[in-house]
Coordinates of C-alpha atoms in Angstrom, one line a residue:
X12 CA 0.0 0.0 0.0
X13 CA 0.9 3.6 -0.4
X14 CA 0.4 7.1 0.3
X15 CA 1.6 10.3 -0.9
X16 CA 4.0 11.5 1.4
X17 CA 4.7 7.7 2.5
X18 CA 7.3 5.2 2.7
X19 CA 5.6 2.4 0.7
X20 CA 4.6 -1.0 3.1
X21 CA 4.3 -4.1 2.1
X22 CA 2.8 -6.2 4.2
X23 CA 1.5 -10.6 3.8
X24 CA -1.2 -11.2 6.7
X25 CA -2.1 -15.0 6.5
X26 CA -5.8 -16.4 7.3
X27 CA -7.8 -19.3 6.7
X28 CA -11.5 -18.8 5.8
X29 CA -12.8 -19.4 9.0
X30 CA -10.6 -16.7 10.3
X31 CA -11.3 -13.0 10.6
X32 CA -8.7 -11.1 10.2
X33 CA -8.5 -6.7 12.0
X34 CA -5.2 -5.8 11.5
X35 CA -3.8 -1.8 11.8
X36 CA -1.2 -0.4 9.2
X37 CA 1.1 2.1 10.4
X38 CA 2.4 4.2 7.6
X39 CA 5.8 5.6 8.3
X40 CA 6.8 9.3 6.5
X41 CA 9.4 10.1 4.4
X42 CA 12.1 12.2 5.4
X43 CA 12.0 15.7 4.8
X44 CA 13.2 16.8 1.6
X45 CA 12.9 12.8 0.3
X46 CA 9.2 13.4 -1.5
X47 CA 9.4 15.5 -4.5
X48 CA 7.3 17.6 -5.2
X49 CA 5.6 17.7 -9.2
X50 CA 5.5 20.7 -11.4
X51 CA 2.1 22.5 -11.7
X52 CA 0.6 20.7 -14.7
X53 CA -2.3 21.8 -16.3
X54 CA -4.8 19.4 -18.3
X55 CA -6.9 20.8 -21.1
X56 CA -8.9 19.2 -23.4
X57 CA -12.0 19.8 -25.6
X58 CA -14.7 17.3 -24.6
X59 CA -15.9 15.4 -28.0
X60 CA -19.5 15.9 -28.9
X61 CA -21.9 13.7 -30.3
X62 CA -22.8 13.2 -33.6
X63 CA -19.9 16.5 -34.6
X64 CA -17.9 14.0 -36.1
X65 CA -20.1 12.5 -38.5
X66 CA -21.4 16.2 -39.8
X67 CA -17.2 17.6 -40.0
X68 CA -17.2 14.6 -42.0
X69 CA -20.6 15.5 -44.9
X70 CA -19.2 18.8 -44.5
X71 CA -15.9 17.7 -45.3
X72 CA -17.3 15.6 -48.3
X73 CA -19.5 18.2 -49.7
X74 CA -22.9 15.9 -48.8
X75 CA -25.1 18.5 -47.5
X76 CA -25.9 22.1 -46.9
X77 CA -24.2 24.4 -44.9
X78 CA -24.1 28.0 -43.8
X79 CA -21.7 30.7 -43.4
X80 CA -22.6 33.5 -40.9
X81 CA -22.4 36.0 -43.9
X82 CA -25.1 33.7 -45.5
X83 CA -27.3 33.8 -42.3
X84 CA -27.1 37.5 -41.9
X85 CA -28.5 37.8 -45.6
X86 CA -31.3 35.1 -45.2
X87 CA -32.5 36.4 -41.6
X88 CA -33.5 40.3 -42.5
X89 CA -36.0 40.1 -40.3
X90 CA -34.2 38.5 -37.7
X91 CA -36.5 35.0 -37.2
X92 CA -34.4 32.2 -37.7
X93 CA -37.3 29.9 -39.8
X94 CA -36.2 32.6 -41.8
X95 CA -32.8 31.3 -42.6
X96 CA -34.1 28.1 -42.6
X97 CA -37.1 28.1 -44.9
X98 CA -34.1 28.0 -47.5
X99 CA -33.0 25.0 -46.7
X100 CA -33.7 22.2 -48.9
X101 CA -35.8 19.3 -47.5
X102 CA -36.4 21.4 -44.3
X103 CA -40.3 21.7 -43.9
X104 CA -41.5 24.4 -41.2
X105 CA -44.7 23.9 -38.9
X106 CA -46.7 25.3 -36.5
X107 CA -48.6 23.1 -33.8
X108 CA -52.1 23.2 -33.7
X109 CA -52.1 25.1 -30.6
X110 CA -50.8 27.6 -33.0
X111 CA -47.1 28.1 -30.7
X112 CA -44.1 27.9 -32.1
X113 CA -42.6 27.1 -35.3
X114 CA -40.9 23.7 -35.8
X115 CA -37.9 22.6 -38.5
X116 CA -38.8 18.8 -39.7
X117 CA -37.2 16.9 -42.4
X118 CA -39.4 16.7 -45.7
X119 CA -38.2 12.8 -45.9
X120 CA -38.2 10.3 -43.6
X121 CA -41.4 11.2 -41.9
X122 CA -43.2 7.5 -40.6
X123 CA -47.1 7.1 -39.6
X124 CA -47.4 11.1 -40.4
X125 CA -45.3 12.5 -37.7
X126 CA -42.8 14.9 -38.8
X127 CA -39.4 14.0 -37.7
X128 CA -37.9 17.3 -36.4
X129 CA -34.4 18.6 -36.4
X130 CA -32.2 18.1 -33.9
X131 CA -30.5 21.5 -32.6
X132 CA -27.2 22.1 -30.8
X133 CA -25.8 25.9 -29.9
X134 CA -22.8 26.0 -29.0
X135 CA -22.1 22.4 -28.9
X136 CA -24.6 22.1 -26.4
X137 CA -28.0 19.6 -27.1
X138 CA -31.0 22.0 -27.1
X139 CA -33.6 18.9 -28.8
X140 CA -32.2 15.6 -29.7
X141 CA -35.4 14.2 -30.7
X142 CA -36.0 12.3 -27.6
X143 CA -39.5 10.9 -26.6
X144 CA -41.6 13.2 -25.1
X145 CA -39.2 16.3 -25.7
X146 CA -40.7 19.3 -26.8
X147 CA -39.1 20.5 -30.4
X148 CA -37.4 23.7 -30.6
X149 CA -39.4 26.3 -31.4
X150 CA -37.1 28.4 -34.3
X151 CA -38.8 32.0 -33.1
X152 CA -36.6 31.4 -29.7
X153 CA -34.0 32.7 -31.6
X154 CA -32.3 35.5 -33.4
X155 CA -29.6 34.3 -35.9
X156 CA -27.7 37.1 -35.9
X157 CA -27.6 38.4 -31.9

């Protein structure tokens, strides 16, 4: 066993399986001066998001569409974000029927007549994944160019 700071121990405690065994370990510390101590290190790394590897890689090939921010700022005069999207190919935009919100959904791939939204991340952060029972985003939440 060993401890920062410690001499390590070793120690062999024999028993049989009937035996119980309490038995206290006395750590002994180093001398002064014998631990080292470690540079300051510092550990950064940028956590890996889901899914951002697989769109890097349509980007990458060309399978897709994509915007610049130039290209947002032009499509979003009015500052509503369906704006910008409504020009997307294969993106369909709805409204629930209670009439709130406005909705992204992919024109293929819909199944029994449900839409099949678009999932939304800002700033690589999940904001609708598409989960059961999670509300879609609603596009008039945001303003593509603030």
């Amino acid at each position: 066993m060993s401890q920062i700071g410690f001499q390590q121990q070793h120690s062999i405690i024999a028993f049989s399986d009937a035996d119980s065994v309490d038995a206290d370990i006395l750590l002994t510390r180093l001398a002064p001066g014998a631990a080292q101590p470690l540079a300051k290190v510092s550990v950064t790394a940028e956590r890996p998001v889901r899914r951002l590897a697989d769109f890097d890689r349509r980007r990458q090939a060309g399978v897709g569409d994509f915007m610049t921010e130039e290209t947002i700022r032009k499509a979003s005069r009015s500052g509503q974000l369906a704006d910008v999207l409504r020009r997307v190919p294969g993106v369909v935009l709805s409204r629930p029927s209670n009439g709130f919100g406005v909705y992204a959904s992919a024109g293929r791939g819909t199944t029994r007549n449900r839409l099949c939204y678009v999932a939304v991340m800002i700033d690589r952060a999940w904001v609708y994944e598409g989960r059961r029972g999670e509300v879609p985003f609603d596009l008039r939440s945001l303003n593509p160019i603030s």
